[in-house]
Every structure is written in structure tokens, then in C-alpha cells.
CSV table of C-alpha atoms in Angstrom, one decimal:
chain,number,residue,atom,x,y,z
A,132,MET,CA,0.0,0.0,0.0
A,133,LYS,CA,1.4,3.4,-1.0
A,134,THR,CA,1.6,6.3,1.4
A,135,PRO,CA,-1.2,8.8,1.2
A,136,GLU,CA,-0.3,12.2,-0.2
A,137,CYS,CA,-1.9,15.5,0.9
A,138,VAL,CA,-3.1,17.0,-2.4
A,139,TRP,CA,-4.8,20.0,-0.8
A,140,ASP,CA,-3.7,21.4,2.6
A,141,ALA,CA,-7.0,23.1,3.0
A,142,LYS,CA,-6.9,23.2,6.8
A,143,ALA,CA,-10.6,22.3,6.9
A,144,LYS,CA,-12.4,22.5,10.2
A,145,LEU,CA,-14.5,19.6,9.2
A,146,GLY,CA,-13.7,18.1,5.8
A,147,GLU,CA,-16.4,15.7,4.6
A,148,GLY,CA,-18.5,14.4,1.8
A,149,PRO,CA,-16.0,13.5,-1.0
A,150,LEU,CA,-17.6,12.8,-4.3
A,151,TRP,CA,-15.9,12.1,-7.6
A,152,SER,CA,-17.5,13.6,-10.7
A,153,VAL,CA,-16.9,11.4,-13.8
A,154,LYS,CA,-18.1,14.2,-16.0
A,155,GLU,CA,-15.7,16.7,-14.6
A,156,GLN,CA,-12.9,14.3,-13.6
A,157,ALA,CA,-12.8,16.2,-10.3
A,158,LEU,CA,-13.5,15.7,-6.7
A,159,TYR,CA,-16.1,17.7,-4.8
A,160,TRP,CA,-15.8,17.8,-1.0
A,161,VAL,CA,-17.0,20.1,1.8
A,162,ASP,CA,-15.8,21.8,4.9
A,163,ILE,CA,-19.0,21.7,7.0
A,164,LEU,CA,-18.1,24.1,9.7
A,165,ASN,CA,-16.5,26.7,7.4
A,166,ARG,CA,-19.5,26.3,5.1
A,167,ARG,CA,-17.5,25.7,2.0
A,168,LEU,CA,-17.9,23.5,-1.1
A,169,ASN,CA,-14.5,22.6,-2.6
A,170,ARG,CA,-13.6,21.2,-6.0
A,171,TYR,CA,-10.3,19.5,-6.5
A,172,SER,CA,-8.9,18.4,-9.9
A,173,PRO,CA,-5.5,16.9,-10.5
A,174,TRP,CA,-5.5,18.8,-13.9
A,175,GLN,CA,-7.3,22.0,-13.2
A,176,GLU,CA,-7.4,24.9,-10.7
A,177,GLN,CA,-9.0,24.3,-7.3
A,178,ARG,CA,-12.4,26.0,-6.7
A,179,THR,CA,-14.3,27.0,-3.5
A,180,TRP,CA,-17.9,28.1,-3.1
A,181,GLN,CA,-18.9,29.9,0.2
A,182,PHE,CA,-22.3,29.3,1.7
A,183,ASP,CA,-24.2,31.1,4.4
A,184,GLN,CA,-25.0,27.9,6.3
A,185,GLU,CA,-23.4,24.5,6.8
A,186,ILE,CA,-23.1,22.3,3.7
A,187,SER,CA,-22.4,18.7,4.5
A,188,ALA,CA,-23.1,16.1,1.8
A,189,LEU,CA,-23.7,16.0,-2.0
A,190,ALA,CA,-24.5,14.0,-5.0
A,191,GLU,CA,-24.6,14.8,-8.7
A,192,ARG,CA,-27.9,15.0,-10.5
A,193,GLU,CA,-28.7,12.7,-13.4
A,194,SER,CA,-31.5,14.7,-15.1
A,195,ALA,CA,-29.9,18.2,-14.8
A,196,ASP,CA,-26.7,20.0,-14.3
A,197,GLY,CA,-25.4,20.5,-10.7
A,198,LEU,CA,-25.7,18.8,-7.4
A,199,VAL,CA,-28.2,17.8,-4.7
A,200,ILE,CA,-26.8,18.9,-1.3
A,201,THR,CA,-27.7,18.9,2.3
A,202,LEU,CA,-27.6,22.3,4.2
A,203,ARG,CA,-28.3,22.9,7.8
A,204,HIS,CA,-31.9,21.8,8.0
A,205,GLY,CA,-32.5,19.9,4.8
A,206,PHE,CA,-32.0,19.4,1.1
A,207,ALA,CA,-31.3,21.7,-1.9
A,208,PHE,CA,-30.1,21.8,-5.5
A,209,PHE,CA,-26.9,23.8,-6.2
A,210,ASN,CA,-25.4,24.4,-9.6
A,211,PRO,CA,-21.7,25.3,-9.2
A,212,ALA,CA,-21.6,26.7,-12.8
A,213,THR,CA,-24.3,29.3,-12.1
A,214,GLU,CA,-24.2,29.3,-8.3
A,215,GLU,CA,-28.0,28.9,-8.3
A,216,LEU,CA,-29.3,27.5,-5.1
A,217,THR,CA,-32.8,25.9,-5.0
A,218,PRO,CA,-34.2,24.9,-1.5
A,219,LEU,CA,-36.1,21.6,-1.4
A,220,ALA,CA,-37.4,19.7,1.7
A,221,GLU,CA,-36.3,21.0,5.2
A,222,PRO,CA,-37.4,18.2,7.5
A,223,GLU,CA,-35.5,19.6,10.5
A,224,ALA,CA,-36.3,23.3,10.2
A,225,HIS,CA,-38.1,23.0,13.6
A,226,LEU,CA,-34.9,21.8,15.2
A,227,PRO,CA,-32.5,24.8,15.4
A,228,GLU,CA,-29.9,22.9,17.4
A,229,ASN,CA,-29.5,20.2,14.7
A,230,ARG,CA,-27.7,20.2,11.3
A,231,PHE,CA,-27.4,17.7,8.5
A,232,ASN,CA,-24.2,15.6,8.3
A,233,ASP,CA,-23.2,12.8,5.9
A,234,GLY,CA,-25.2,11.3,3.0
A,235,LYS,CA,-25.1,9.7,-0.5
A,236,CYS,CA,-27.3,8.2,-3.2
A,237,ASP,CA,-28.4,4.6,-3.6
A,238,LYS,CA,-28.4,2.8,-7.0
A,239,HIS,CA,-32.0,4.0,-7.7
A,240,GLY,CA,-31.1,7.6,-7.3
A,241,ARG,CA,-32.5,8.2,-3.8
A,242,PHE,CA,-30.5,10.6,-1.6
A,243,TRP,CA,-30.0,9.3,2.0
A,244,ALA,CA,-28.7,11.8,4.6
A,245,GLY,CA,-28.5,11.9,8.4
A,246,SER,CA,-28.7,14.7,10.9
A,247,VAL,CA,-26.8,15.5,14.2
A,248,GLU,CA,-27.2,17.9,17.1
A,249,PHE,CA,-24.5,20.6,16.8
A,250,ASN,CA,-22.6,19.5,20.0
A,251,CYS,CA,-22.8,15.8,19.1
A,252,THR,CA,-24.0,14.9,22.5
A,253,LEU,CA,-27.8,14.4,22.3
A,254,GLU,CA,-29.7,11.5,20.8
A,255,ALA,CA,-31.3,13.8,18.3
A,256,GLY,CA,-30.0,12.6,14.9
A,257,SER,CA,-32.2,10.9,12.3
A,258,LEU,CA,-31.8,9.3,8.8
A,259,TYR,CA,-33.8,10.7,5.9
A,260,ARG,CA,-34.5,9.6,2.4
A,261,LEU,CA,-35.1,12.1,-0.4
A,262,SER,CA,-36.7,10.3,-3.4
A,263,PRO,CA,-36.4,11.5,-7.0
A,264,ASP,CA,-40.0,12.8,-6.8
A,265,ARG,CA,-38.7,15.0,-3.9
A,266,GLU,CA,-40.7,13.2,-1.3
A,267,CYS,CA,-38.7,13.3,2.0
A,268,ARG,CA,-39.2,10.6,4.6
A,269,LYS,CA,-37.6,9.9,8.0
A,270,MET,CA,-36.3,6.3,7.8
A,271,ASP,CA,-34.6,5.9,11.2
A,272,SER,CA,-33.9,7.9,14.4
A,273,GLY,CA,-32.2,7.7,17.8
A,274,TYR,CA,-28.6,8.6,16.6
A,275,ILE,CA,-26.1,10.8,18.3
A,276,VAL,CA,-23.8,11.3,15.2
A,277,THR,CA,-25.1,9.9,11.9
A,278,ASN,CA,-22.5,8.9,9.3
A,279,GLY,CA,-22.5,7.0,6.0
A,280,PRO,CA,-24.4,5.3,4.5
A,281,ALA,CA,-23.0,2.7,2.1
A,282,TRP,CA,-24.4,-0.4,0.4
A,283,SER,CA,-23.1,-3.9,-0.2
A,284,ALA,CA,-22.1,-5.0,-3.7
A,285,ASP,CA,-25.3,-7.1,-4.1
A,286,ASP,CA,-27.4,-4.1,-2.9
A,287,LYS,CA,-29.1,-6.2,-0.3
A,288,THR,CA,-27.5,-4.5,2.7
A,289,MET,CA,-27.3,-0.9,3.8
A,290,TYR,CA,-24.7,0.3,6.3
A,291,HIS,CA,-25.1,3.3,8.5
A,292,ASN,CA,-23.1,4.6,11.5
A,293,ASP,CA,-23.7,6.1,14.9
A,294,SER,CA,-20.2,7.4,15.3
A,295,ALA,CA,-20.5,8.6,18.9
A,296,ARG,CA,-21.4,5.1,20.0
A,297,GLY,CA,-18.7,3.5,17.8
A,298,ARG,CA,-21.3,1.5,15.9
A,299,VAL,CA,-21.8,0.4,12.3
A,300,TYR,CA,-25.3,-0.8,11.8
A,301,ALA,CA,-26.5,-3.1,8.9
A,302,PHE,CA,-30.0,-3.1,7.5
A,303,ASP,CA,-31.8,-5.4,5.1
A,304,PHE,CA,-32.2,-3.2,2.0
A,305,ASP,CA,-35.0,-3.6,-0.5
A,306,SER,CA,-33.4,-1.9,-3.6
A,307,ALA,CA,-36.6,-1.7,-5.6
A,308,SER,CA,-38.6,0.1,-2.9
A,309,GLY,CA,-35.9,1.8,-0.9
A,310,GLU,CA,-37.2,0.3,2.3
A,311,ILE,CA,-34.9,-0.8,5.2
A,312,SER,CA,-35.5,-3.4,7.9
A,313,ASN,CA,-33.8,-5.7,10.4
A,314,LYS,CA,-31.5,-3.2,11.9
A,315,ARG,CA,-28.6,-4.9,13.6
A,316,LEU,CA,-25.0,-4.2,14.9
A,317,PHE,CA,-22.4,-5.0,12.2
A,318,LEU,CA,-19.3,-3.6,13.9
A,319,GLN,CA,-18.6,-2.2,17.3
A,320,PHE,CA,-15.4,-0.1,17.4
A,321,SER,CA,-13.1,-0.2,20.4
A,322,GLU,CA,-11.7,3.0,21.9
A,323,GLU,CA,-8.4,2.5,20.2
A,324,ASP,CA,-10.2,2.2,16.8
A,325,GLY,CA,-11.7,5.7,17.2
A,326,SER,CA,-15.2,6.2,15.7
A,327,PRO,CA,-16.6,5.0,12.4
A,328,ASP,CA,-17.1,8.0,10.1
A,329,GLY,CA,-17.7,8.1,6.4
A,330,MET,CA,-17.7,5.0,4.2
A,331,ALA,CA,-17.3,3.8,0.6
A,332,THR,CA,-17.7,0.4,-1.1
A,333,ASP,CA,-15.3,-1.0,-3.7
A,334,ALA,CA,-16.0,-3.0,-6.8
A,335,GLU,CA,-15.4,-6.3,-4.9
A,336,GLY,CA,-17.8,-5.4,-2.1
A,337,GLY,CA,-15.2,-4.3,0.4
A,338,LEU,CA,-16.4,-1.7,2.9
A,339,TRP,CA,-13.9,1.1,3.5
A,340,ILE,CA,-14.4,3.0,6.8
A,341,ALA,CA,-12.8,6.3,7.9
A,342,HIS,CA,-11.7,6.2,11.6
A,343,TRP,CA,-12.2,9.5,13.4
A,344,GLY,CA,-9.7,9.8,16.2
A,345,ALA,CA,-7.5,6.8,15.0
A,346,SER,CA,-5.6,8.1,12.0
A,347,LYS,CA,-6.6,5.5,9.5
A,348,VAL,CA,-9.0,4.0,7.0
A,349,THR,CA,-9.8,0.3,7.0
A,350,ARG,CA,-11.2,-2.1,4.5
A,351,HIS,CA,-13.7,-4.8,5.7
A,352,ASP,CA,-15.2,-7.9,4.2
A,353,ALA,CA,-18.8,-8.9,4.5
A,354,ASP,CA,-18.2,-10.4,8.0
A,355,GLY,CA,-16.6,-7.2,9.2
A,356,LYS,CA,-13.0,-8.6,9.2
A,357,VAL,CA,-10.3,-6.0,8.5
A,358,LEU,CA,-8.5,-6.7,5.2
A,359,LYS,CA,-6.4,-3.6,4.7
A,360,THR,CA,-5.4,-0.5,6.7
A,361,ILE,CA,-4.3,2.9,5.4
A,362,GLU,CA,-2.5,5.0,8.0
A,363,LEU,CA,-2.8,8.8,7.8
A,364,PRO,CA,-0.6,11.6,9.4
A,365,CYS,CA,-3.5,13.1,11.2
A,366,SER,CA,-6.0,11.7,13.7
A,367,GLN,CA,-9.5,13.0,12.7
A,368,ILE,CA,-10.2,11.0,9.4
A,369,THR,CA,-13.7,11.7,8.2
A,370,SER,CA,-14.6,10.1,4.9
A,371,CYS,CA,-13.3,8.5,1.7
A,372,ALA,CA,-14.4,8.1,-1.9
A,373,PHE,CA,-12.9,6.4,-5.0
A,374,GLY,CA,-12.0,8.6,-8.0
A,375,GLY,CA,-9.6,9.0,-10.8
A,376,PRO,CA,-10.0,7.7,-14.4
A,377,ASN,CA,-10.1,4.1,-13.3
A,378,PHE,CA,-11.4,4.6,-9.7
A,379,THR,CA,-8.1,3.4,-8.3
A,380,THR,CA,-7.4,6.6,-6.3
A,381,LEU,CA,-8.9,6.7,-2.8
A,382,TYR,CA,-9.5,10.3,-1.7
A,383,ILE,CA,-9.7,10.8,2.1
A,384,THR,CA,-10.9,13.8,4.0
A,385,SER,CA,-9.9,15.0,7.5
A,386,ALA,CA,-10.7,17.6,10.1
A,387,ARG,CA,-8.8,19.9,12.6
A,388,ASN,CA,-11.8,21.1,14.6
A,389,GLY,CA,-11.3,20.6,18.3
A,390,LEU,CA,-7.6,19.8,18.1
A,391,SER,CA,-5.3,21.7,20.6
A,392,GLU,CA,-2.4,23.8,19.5
A,393,GLN,CA,-0.1,21.0,20.6
A,394,GLN,CA,-2.0,18.5,18.6
A,395,LEU,CA,-2.0,20.7,15.5
A,396,GLU,CA,1.8,21.0,15.8
A,397,ARG,CA,2.0,17.2,15.7
A,398,GLU,CA,-0.6,17.1,12.9
A,399,PRO,CA,0.1,20.0,10.6
A,400,LEU,CA,-1.8,18.4,7.7
A,401,ALA,CA,-5.0,18.0,9.7
A,402,GLY,CA,-7.9,19.2,7.7
A,403,GLY,CA,-6.2,18.3,4.4
A,404,LEU,CA,-7.5,16.2,1.5
A,405,PHE,CA,-5.4,13.1,0.9
A,406,ALA,CA,-5.1,10.7,-2.1
A,407,VAL,CA,-3.6,7.2,-2.3
A,408,ASP,CA,-3.5,4.7,-5.1
A,409,VAL,CA,-5.2,1.4,-4.3
A,410,ASP,CA,-5.2,-2.0,-6.0
A,411,ILE,CA,-8.9,-2.6,-5.8
A,412,PRO,CA,-11.0,-0.1,-7.8
A,413,GLY,CA,-14.2,1.6,-6.6
A,414,MET,CA,-17.3,2.3,-8.6
A,415,PRO,CA,-18.9,5.5,-9.9
A,416,ALA,CA,-20.9,7.4,-7.3
A,417,ASN,CA,-24.7,7.0,-7.7
A,418,ARG,CA,-26.5,10.1,-9.0
A,419,PHE,CA,-29.7,11.6,-7.8
A,420,ARG,CA,-32.5,11.0,-10.3
A,421,GLY,CA,-34.6,14.0,-9.5
């Protein structure tokens, strides 16, 4: 395994949401707490868009240009080319202490995203599903910190995390209807493992999990066994996504929020975007069909 390279020393407070655009051959990612959308390309100039509220997750749209994103209380469309922002459903507008966190699309173009209380201490987080017809439904609740989701290669299992409790849950997933059932514990992280954060699935069905507080990303098989470990030079690893022309580059986001001055001296690249070549390719990110 090669050593990860910091390709953008962005010093993000809370880097998250990496998404590779096949069309643009570029990686979109966010800094949630600095309210920024970033665009990284190995071949073009970096771009940043500033928002007036937290932006946390995104997916490309299939039927139109631009992105579907999560803002503080819900969903919106955003076109980076025109900077047009179109609000959609806001299922947590009545919860001022909450914000949205991680999310992504399933194979049928539904956008799944979870919420979290700002201080990450209350059991106030829920998981929502935005369908292509723009119907928004709460699918699960009782989380402290939602992260993920990801799906198995056969599309029969959905994984979703409660990071604060160190838990990766698995659900039976009905791909056709988008319904979930049979919630169960898939992995319980130990204290030395940190917390399970963002996830990605490779072409062979391996589940890659970012470890907040443990300076690594691990690849797991269908039974949860660790198959590979990528070590990073900073502790707060937040998410990962496959990209590049052949999907053999793993992009990894990180955070510096909450680190002391002494920790930042030891972790000068905290909040950076990292890239590492891997020997198992990923797959294109699913697009929102609305």
C-alpha cells in the first residue's frame, strides 16, 4: 500500500462528503463548519464556493446539471456553474440545534442523509431519504452522530453509523422500494479504533471506513474482518471516496476542529485532502434521479 499524499492542505475545520465527478474528472468535497464546497482536480485549478450555512453532503444530479446537497436543516439543489441554489425539503427546520451531516445516493437515485445535534451529545439525529419525486421521509432515528451510508455489492444490505457510540449498523435493504428493515449491529469499534465515520464500497464489495480519532481507513469484508489498513498523518479522518480515471485513487478527508495547539503542531496536515493509489477499484458514485 502506498503512502497517502496530501493533495490540498485546506486546513478544513470539518472536511467531509468526498464525491468524484466522472463528467468533470474532479472531486467535490465540503468543509462543513467553514460552510464551503470545494472542488479538486489533478489537472485544473481548485475552486471553492462559500455558503451562508453548513453544507455537509452532496451527489450529482442525473437529469440536470449540478448537485443535490444537504444544508443545515435539509436538502437543496446547487449548480456550481451558475451558483443557483434551490431549496427543497427542510425536515428539521423546527430543530434549530440540529444540522445535517453525511449522505449519499443509492443505485435507484434516492439521496440518503442523516442529521446530528451541533454539539454531538444528544440522541437527536435521524436518517432521511429524499426520493427522485422530492418526497422526503424519516427512515430511522435515535442517533447521536449519523455517518454513512454505504451499500453492499449485491445491494441487499445498507450500512449506517452512529459514530458517537462506535457502531456500524447493517439493515436489510430492498433496492426496488428503498425500504430498510432488520437493523442490527455490524461492527462495534473499540476506543483505540476511534469512531466509524464516512464509508465507501469498492468493486469487490469491500467496505472502507474512515476512523475519526484513530488516523486510519480500514477495508472490511462482508463479515466485518479488517482486510487492509491505510495509515494517515492526522487523527481525525472523516470520509473516503474512489476517484480518478479508473477509480483506483482513494480520496480521504480529514478535520482539525477541536484539536489543541499542541496536537496541531504534531498534525500540521489535519484538515487536508489526501489521495492514495489502491489495488482494488471503486465504482462511480450514484447520481440523484430527481
